[in-house]
Each structure stands twice: as structure tokens, then as C-alpha cells.
PDB file of C-alpha atoms in Angstrom:
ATOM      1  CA  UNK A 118       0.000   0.000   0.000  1.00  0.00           C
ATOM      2  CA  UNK A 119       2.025   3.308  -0.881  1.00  0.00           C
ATOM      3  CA  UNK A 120       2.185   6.434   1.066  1.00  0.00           C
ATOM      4  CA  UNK A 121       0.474   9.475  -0.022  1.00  0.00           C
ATOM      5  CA  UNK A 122       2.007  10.561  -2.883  1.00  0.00           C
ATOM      6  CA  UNK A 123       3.069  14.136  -4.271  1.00  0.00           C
ATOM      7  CA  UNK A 124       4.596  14.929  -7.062  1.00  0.00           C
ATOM      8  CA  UNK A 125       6.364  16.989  -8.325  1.00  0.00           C
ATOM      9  CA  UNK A 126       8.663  16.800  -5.600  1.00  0.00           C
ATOM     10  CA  UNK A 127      10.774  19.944  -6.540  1.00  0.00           C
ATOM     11  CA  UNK A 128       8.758  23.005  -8.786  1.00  0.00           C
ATOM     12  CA  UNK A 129      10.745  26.047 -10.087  1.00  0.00           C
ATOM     13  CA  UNK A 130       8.311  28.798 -11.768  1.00  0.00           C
ATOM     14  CA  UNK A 131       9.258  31.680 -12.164  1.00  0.00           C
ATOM     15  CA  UNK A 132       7.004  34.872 -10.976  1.00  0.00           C
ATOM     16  CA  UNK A 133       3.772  35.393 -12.926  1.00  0.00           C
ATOM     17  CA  UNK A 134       3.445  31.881 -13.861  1.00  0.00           C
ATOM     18  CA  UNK A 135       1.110  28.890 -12.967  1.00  0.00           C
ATOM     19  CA  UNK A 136       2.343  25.999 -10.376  1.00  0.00           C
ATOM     20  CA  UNK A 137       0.143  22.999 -10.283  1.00  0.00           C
ATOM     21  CA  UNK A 138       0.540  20.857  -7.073  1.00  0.00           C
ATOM     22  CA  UNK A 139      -0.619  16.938  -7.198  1.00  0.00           C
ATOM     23  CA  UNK A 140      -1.301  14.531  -4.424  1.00  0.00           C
ATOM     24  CA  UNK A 141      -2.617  11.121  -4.516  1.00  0.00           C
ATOM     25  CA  UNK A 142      -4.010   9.944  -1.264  1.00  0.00           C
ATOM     26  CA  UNK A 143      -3.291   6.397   0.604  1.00  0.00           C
ATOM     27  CA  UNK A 144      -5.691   4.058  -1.199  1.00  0.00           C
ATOM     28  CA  UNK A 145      -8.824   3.847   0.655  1.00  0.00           C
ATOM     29  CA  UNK A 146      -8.596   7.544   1.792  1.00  0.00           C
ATOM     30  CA  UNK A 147     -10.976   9.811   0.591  1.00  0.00           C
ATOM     31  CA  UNK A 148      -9.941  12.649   3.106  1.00  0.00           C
ATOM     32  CA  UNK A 149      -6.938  14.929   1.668  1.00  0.00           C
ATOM     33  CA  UNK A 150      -5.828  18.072   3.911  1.00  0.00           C
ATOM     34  CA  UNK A 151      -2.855  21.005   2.180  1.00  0.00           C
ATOM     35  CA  UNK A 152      -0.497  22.317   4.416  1.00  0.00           C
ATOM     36  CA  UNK A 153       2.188  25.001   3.809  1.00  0.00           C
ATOM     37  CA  UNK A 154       5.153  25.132   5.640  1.00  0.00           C
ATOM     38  CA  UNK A 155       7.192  28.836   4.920  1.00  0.00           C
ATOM     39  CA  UNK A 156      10.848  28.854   5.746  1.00  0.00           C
ATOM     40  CA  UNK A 157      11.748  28.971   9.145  1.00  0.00           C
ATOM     41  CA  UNK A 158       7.994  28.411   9.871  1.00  0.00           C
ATOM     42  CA  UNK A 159       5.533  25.279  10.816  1.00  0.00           C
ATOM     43  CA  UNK A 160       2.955  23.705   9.092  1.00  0.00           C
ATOM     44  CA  UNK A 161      -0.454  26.017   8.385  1.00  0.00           C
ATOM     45  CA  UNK A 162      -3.332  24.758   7.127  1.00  0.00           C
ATOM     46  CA  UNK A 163      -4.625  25.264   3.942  1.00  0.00           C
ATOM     47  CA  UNK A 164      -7.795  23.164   2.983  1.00  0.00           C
ATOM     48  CA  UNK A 165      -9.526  20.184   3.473  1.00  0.00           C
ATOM     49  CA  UNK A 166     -11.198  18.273   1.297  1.00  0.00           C
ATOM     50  CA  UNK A 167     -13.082  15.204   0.298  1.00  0.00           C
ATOM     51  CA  UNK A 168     -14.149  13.602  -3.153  1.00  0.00           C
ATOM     52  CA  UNK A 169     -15.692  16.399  -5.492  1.00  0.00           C
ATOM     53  CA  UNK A 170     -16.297  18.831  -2.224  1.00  0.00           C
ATOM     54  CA  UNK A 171     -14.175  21.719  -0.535  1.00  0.00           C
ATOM     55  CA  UNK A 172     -15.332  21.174   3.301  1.00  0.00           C
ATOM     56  CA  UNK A 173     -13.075  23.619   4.637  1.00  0.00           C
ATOM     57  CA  UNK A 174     -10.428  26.557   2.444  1.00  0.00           C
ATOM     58  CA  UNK A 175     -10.521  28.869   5.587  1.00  0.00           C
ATOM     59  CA  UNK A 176      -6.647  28.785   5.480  1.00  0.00           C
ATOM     60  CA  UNK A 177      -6.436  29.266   1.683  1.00  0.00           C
ATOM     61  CA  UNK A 178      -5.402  32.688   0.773  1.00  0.00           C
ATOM     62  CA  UNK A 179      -8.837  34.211  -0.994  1.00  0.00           C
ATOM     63  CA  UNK A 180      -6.904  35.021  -4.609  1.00  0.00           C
ATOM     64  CA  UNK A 181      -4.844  33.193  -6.505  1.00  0.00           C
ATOM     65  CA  UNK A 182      -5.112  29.872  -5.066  1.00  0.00           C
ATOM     66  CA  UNK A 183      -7.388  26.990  -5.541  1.00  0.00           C
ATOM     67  CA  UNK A 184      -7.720  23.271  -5.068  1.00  0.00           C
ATOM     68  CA  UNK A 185      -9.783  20.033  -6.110  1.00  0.00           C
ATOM     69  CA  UNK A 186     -10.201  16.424  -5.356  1.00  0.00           C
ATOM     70  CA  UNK A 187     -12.038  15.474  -8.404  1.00  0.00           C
ATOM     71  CA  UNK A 188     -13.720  12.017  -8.238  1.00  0.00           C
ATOM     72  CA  UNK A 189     -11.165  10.336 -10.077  1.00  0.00           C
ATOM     73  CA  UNK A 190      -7.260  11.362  -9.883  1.00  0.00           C
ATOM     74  CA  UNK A 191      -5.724  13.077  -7.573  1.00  0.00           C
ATOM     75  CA  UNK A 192      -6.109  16.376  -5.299  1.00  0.00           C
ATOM     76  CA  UNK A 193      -4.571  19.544  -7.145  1.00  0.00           C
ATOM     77  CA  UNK A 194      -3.457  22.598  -5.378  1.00  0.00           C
ATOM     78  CA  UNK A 195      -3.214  25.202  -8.153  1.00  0.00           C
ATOM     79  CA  UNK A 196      -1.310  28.644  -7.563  1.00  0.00           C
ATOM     80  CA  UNK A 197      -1.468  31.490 -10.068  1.00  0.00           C
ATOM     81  CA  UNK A 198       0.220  34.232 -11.112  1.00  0.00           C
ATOM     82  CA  UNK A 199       3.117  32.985  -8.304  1.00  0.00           C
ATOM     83  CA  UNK A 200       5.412  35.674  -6.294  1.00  0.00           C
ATOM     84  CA  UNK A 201       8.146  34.968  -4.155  1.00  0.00           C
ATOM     85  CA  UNK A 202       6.573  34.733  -0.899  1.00  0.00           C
ATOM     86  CA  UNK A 203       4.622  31.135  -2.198  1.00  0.00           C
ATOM     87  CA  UNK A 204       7.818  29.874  -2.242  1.00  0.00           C
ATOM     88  CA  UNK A 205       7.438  27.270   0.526  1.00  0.00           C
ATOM     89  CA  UNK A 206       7.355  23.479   1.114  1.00  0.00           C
ATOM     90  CA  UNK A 207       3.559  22.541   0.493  1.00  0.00           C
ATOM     91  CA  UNK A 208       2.480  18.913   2.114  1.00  0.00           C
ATOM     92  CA  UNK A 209      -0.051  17.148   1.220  1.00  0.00           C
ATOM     93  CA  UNK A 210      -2.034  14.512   4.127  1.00  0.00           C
ATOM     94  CA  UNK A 211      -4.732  12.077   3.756  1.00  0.00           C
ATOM     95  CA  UNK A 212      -6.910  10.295   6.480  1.00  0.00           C
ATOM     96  CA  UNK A 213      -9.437   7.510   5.753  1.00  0.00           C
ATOM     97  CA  UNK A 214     -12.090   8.776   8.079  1.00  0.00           C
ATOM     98  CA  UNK A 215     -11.754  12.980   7.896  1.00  0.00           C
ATOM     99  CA  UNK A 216     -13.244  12.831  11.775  1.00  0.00           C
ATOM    100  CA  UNK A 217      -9.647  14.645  12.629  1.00  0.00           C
ATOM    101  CA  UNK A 218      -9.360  12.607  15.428  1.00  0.00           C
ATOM    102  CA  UNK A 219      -7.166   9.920  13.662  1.00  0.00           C
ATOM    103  CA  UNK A 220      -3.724  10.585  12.404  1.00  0.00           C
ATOM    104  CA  UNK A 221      -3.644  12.082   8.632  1.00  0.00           C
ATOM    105  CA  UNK A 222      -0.409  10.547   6.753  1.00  0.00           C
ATOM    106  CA  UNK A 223       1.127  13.027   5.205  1.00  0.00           C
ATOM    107  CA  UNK A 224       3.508  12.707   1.670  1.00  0.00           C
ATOM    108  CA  UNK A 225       7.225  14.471   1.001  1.00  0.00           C
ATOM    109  CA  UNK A 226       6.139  17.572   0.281  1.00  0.00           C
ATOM    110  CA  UNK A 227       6.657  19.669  -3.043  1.00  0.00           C
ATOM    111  CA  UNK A 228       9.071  22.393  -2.859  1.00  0.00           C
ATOM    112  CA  UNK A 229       8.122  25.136  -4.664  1.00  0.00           C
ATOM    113  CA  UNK A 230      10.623  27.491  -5.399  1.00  0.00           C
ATOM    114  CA  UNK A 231       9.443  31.316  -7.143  1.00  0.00           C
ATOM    115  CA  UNK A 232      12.528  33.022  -8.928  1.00  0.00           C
TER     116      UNK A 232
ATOM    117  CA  UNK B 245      -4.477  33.713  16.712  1.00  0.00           C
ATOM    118  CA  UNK B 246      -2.425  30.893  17.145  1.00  0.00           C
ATOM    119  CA  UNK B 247      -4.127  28.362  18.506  1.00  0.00           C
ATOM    120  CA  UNK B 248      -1.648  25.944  18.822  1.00  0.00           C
ATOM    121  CA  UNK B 249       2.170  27.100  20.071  1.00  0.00           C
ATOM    122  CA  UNK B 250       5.298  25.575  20.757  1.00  0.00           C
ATOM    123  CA  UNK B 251       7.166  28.162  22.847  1.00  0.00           C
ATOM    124  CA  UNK B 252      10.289  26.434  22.686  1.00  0.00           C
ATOM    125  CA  UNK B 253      11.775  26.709  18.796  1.00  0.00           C
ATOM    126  CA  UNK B 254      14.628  24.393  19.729  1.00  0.00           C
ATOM    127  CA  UNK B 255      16.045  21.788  22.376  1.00  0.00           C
ATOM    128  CA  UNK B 256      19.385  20.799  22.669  1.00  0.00           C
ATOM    129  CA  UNK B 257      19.822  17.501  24.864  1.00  0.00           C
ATOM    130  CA  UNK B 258      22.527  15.187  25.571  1.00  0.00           C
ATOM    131  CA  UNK B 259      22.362  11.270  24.062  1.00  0.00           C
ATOM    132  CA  UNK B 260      20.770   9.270  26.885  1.00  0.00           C
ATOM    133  CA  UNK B 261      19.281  11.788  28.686  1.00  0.00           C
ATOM    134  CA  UNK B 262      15.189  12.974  28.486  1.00  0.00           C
ATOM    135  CA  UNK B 263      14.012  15.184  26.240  1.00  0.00           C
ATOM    136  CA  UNK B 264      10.826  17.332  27.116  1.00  0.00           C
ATOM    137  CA  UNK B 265       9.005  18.865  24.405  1.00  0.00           C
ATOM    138  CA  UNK B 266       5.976  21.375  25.313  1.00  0.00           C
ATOM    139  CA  UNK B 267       3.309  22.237  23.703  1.00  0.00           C
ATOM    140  CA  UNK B 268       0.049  24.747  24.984  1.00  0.00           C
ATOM    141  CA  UNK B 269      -3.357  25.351  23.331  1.00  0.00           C
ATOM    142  CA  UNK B 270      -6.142  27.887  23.701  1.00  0.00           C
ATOM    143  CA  UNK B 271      -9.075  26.162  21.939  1.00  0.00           C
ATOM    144  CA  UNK B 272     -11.116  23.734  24.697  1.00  0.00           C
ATOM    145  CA  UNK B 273     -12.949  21.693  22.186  1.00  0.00           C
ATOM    146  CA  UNK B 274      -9.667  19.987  20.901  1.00  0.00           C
ATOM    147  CA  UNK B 275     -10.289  16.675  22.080  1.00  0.00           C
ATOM    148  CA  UNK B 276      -7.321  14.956  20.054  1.00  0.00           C
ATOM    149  CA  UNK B 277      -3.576  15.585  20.436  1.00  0.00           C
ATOM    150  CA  UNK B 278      -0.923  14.172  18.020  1.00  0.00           C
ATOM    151  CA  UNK B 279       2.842  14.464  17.994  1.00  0.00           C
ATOM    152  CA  UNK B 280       4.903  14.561  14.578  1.00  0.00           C
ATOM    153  CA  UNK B 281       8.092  13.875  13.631  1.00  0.00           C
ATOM    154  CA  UNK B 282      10.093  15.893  10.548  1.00  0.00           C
ATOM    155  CA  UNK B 283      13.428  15.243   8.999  1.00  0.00           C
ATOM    156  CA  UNK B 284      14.598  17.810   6.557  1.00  0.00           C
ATOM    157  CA  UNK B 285      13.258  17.258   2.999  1.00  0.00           C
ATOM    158  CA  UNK B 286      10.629  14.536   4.036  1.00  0.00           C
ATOM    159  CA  UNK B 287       6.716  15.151   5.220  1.00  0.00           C
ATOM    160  CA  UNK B 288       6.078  15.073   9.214  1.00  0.00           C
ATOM    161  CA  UNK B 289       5.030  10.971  10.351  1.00  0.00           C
ATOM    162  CA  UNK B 290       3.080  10.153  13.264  1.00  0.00           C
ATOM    163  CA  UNK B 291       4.344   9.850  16.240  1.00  0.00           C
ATOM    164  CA  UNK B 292       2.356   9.219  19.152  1.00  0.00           C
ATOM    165  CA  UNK B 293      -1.512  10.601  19.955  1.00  0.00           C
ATOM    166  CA  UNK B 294      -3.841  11.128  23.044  1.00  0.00           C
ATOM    167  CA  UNK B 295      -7.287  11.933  23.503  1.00  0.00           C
ATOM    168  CA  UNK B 296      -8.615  14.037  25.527  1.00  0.00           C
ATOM    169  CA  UNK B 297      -9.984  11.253  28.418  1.00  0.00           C
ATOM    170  CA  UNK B 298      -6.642  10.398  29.483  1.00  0.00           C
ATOM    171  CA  UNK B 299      -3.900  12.283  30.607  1.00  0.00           C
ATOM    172  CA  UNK B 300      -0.751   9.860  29.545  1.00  0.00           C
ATOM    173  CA  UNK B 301      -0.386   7.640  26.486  1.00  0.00           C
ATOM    174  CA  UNK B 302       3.529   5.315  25.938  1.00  0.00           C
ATOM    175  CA  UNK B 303       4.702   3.945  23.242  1.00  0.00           C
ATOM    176  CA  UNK B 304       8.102   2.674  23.921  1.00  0.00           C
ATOM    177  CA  UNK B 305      10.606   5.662  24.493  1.00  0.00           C
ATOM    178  CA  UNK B 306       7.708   8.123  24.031  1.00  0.00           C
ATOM    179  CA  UNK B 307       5.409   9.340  26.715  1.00  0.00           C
ATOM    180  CA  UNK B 308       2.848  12.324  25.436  1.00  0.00           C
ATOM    181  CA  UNK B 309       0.831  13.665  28.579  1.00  0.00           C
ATOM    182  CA  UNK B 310      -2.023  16.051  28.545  1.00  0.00           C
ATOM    183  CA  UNK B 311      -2.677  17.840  31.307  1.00  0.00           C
ATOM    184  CA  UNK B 312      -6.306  19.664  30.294  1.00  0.00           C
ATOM    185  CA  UNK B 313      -7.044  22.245  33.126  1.00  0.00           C
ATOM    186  CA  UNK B 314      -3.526  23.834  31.949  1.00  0.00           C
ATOM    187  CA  UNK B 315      -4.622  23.261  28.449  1.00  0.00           C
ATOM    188  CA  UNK B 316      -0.777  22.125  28.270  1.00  0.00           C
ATOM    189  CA  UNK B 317       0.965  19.093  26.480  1.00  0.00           C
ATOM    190  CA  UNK B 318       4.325  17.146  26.637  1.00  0.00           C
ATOM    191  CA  UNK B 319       6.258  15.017  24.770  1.00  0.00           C
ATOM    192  CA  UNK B 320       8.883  12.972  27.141  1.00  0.00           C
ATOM    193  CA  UNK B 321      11.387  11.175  24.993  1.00  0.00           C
ATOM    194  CA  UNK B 322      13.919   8.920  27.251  1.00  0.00           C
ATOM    195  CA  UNK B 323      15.994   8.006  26.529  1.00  0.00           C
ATOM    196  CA  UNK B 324      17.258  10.209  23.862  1.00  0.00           C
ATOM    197  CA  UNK B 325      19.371   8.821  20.988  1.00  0.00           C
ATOM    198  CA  UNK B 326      21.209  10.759  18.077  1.00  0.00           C
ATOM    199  CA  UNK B 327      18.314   9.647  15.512  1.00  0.00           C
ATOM    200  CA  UNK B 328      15.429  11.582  17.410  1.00  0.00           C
ATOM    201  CA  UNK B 329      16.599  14.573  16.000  1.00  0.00           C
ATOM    202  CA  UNK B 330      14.397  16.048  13.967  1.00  0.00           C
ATOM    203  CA  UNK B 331      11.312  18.758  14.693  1.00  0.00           C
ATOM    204  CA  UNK B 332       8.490  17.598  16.195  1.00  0.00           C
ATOM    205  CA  UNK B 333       5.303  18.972  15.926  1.00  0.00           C
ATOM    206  CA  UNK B 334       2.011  18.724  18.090  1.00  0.00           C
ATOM    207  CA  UNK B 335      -1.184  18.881  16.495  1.00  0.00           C
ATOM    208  CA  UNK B 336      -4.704  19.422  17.959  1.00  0.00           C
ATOM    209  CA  UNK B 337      -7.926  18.416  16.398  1.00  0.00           C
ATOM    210  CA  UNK B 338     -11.663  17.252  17.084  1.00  0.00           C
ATOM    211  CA  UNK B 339     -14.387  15.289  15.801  1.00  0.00           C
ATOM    212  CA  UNK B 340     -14.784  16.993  11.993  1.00  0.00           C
ATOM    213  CA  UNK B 341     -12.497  19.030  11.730  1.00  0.00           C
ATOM    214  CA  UNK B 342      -9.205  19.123  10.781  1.00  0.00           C
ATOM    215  CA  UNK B 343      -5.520  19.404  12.553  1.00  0.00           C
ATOM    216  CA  UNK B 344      -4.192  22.252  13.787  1.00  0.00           C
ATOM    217  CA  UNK B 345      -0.568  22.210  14.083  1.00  0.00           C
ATOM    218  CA  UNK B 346       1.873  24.197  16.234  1.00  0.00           C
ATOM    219  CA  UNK B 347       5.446  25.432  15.106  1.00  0.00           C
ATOM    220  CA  UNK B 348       7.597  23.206  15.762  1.00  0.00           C
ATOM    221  CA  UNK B 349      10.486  22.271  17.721  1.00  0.00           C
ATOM    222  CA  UNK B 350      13.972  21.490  16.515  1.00  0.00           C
ATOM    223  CA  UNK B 351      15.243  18.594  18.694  1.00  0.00           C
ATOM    224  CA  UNK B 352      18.985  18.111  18.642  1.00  0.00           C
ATOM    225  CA  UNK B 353      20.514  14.877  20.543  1.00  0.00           C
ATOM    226  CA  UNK B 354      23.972  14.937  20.812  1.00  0.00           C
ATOM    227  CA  UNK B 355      26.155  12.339  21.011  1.00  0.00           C
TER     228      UNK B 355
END
């Protein structure tokens, strides 16, 4: 059974452009939760979300961000028009309940790096 | 408002010794408490967890208590080796909703 899955694993855009963020969940999970994690900062929540719904984007920034978990593939986090302050390590976790109250396993990240 | 805060943004502890990692939350419906582990490049993996009924959970070297009238939790690590260190988060959460994660505390064990 693999891990939760992100990919790419390393992302270079440059300012202006588009960076597209993919995680595939643990098989069986239907639960998938973004995280950011800033230099020299922790992890902040992002979004949570289940199959086809958005149940909670309250740590989302309100422009240029977005994400989906469409029925079939995986969960995109989509960033537009970049700057340098999205440059962070953004982690992607996945839980087969989405009660919160069980541990969410959580992939290796993709760095995204703005130049 | 942070809800969640490690006060402590590193620990430096000598191999064999404990290491005591704190953690403090404002929120009183988290009912679920989780402790992560993070090496450099890789994504945080669970640790250890407690709920909110009891007030100490082991699991070999690591103790987590949760002490709720302080709103205050610990991770006791004992004892420490040279591979614990890492950061180590806490994380709060309750029924339907999702975790809330603290800042994180570098943990260095020296040899």
C-alpha cells in the first residue's frame, strides 16, 4: 500500500506563472488536507477536502489559489500568477475517516521554489 | 491567533538523557492531540496521539501527557538517541475538523 504521494517533488516557476501541485491519497482515503510550511515556519493549514467537495479553504489565501479532489485522480493545489513569498514546502495529508481525530499521513512535500 | 504554540523553537539535549518537548493550546474543544516527527526534505510521520480522556499515552521511548485544566501538552522522549533529532510537531484536532498544528520544535541529541 504506498504512502500518499506528491509529485512533483521539486517546482521552479518563475514569478507570474502557474504551479500545479498533485497529491494522490493512501488508497482507501478519501480525506486529503494542504499544508504550507514557509521557511523557518511550521505547518499552516490550507484546505480540506473530500471527493468532489471543498469542506473547509478557511486557510487558503482568498486570490490566486485553488484546489480540487475530483472524483477520479488526484487532489490539485493550483497557484497562479506565483510571487516569491509562495515559495514554501507545500504537504499534502490524507486520512481515511476525515473525523480529525485519527492521524492524517502526510507525503514528502513539493518544494516550490518562485525566482 | 495561534491556537496551537510551541514556545520552545529548539532543544538541545545530551544522548541518553530525556528530552521534554511542550506544547500549549487555547481552543477547549480539541479533544485529540498528536505528535509529529520531521526530517529535513521529508513530510512530518506520526508519532504518538492522546485523547482528551486520558492524561498519559507510551509507546516505547515516548510518553505524550495532557494535562487539560492547563490546556498544556508534553512530549517525554527517554531516553534520547542521536536519531530523534528532527522537529516535532504537536497537532490538535476534534471530531470533523481538521488538525491544527503548532510550530515546531527542533530537537537536537547529541552524542
Amino acid at each position: 500500500n504506498a504512502g500518499v504521494m506528491q509529485n512533483p517533488r521539486h517546482l521552479v516557476r518563475r514569478r507570474g506563472q502557474e504551479a500545479r501541485l498533485r497529491c494522490s491519497p493512501m488508497k482507501g482515503h478519501s480525506h486529503v488536507y494542504w499544508y504550507r510550511q514557509l521557511p523557518e515556519e511550521g505547518l499552516k493549514f490550507m484546505v480540506y477536502l473530500q471527493k468532489e467537495n471543498i469542506i473547509d479553504e478557511s486557510g487558503m489565501p482568498k486570490e490566486r489559489f485553488s484546489a480540487e479532489f475530483p472524483k477520479e485522480g488526484p487532489s490539485i493545489l493550483r497557484i497562479q500568477q506565483v510571487v516569491r513569498g509562495d515559495s514554501a514546502a507545500y504537504f499534502c495529508a490524507s486520512s481515511p475517516t476525515g473525523t480529525g481525530v485519527t492521524e492524517a499521513f502526510f507525503g514528502q512535500g513539493t518544494r516550490l521554489t518562485v525566482v | 491567533d495561534q491556537q496551537v504554540k510551541q514556545n520552545s523553537p529548539s532543544l538541545s539535549v545530551q544522548e541518553g538523557r530525556i528530552s521534554i518537548l511542550n506544547c500549549d493550546y487555547t481552543n477547549s474543544m480539541f479533544d485529540y492531540f498528536l505528535w509529529y516527527k520531521k526530517y529535513p526534505a521529508e513530510g512530518p510521520t506520526f508519532l504518538i496521539s492522546i485523547s482528551s480522556i486520558k492524561d498519559k499515552n507510551e509507546d516505547g521511548r515516548f510518553t505524550v501527557f495532557l494535562n487539560k485544566s492547563a490546556k498544556h501538552l508534553s512530549l517525554h522522549i527517554v531516553p534520547s538517541q542521536p536519531g530523534d533529532s528532527a522537529v516535532y510537531f504537536c497537532a490538535a484536532g476534534n471530531a470533523g475538523n481538521m488538525l491544527t498544528f503548532g510550530g515546531g520544535t527542533r530537537l537536537m541529541v547529541k552524542p
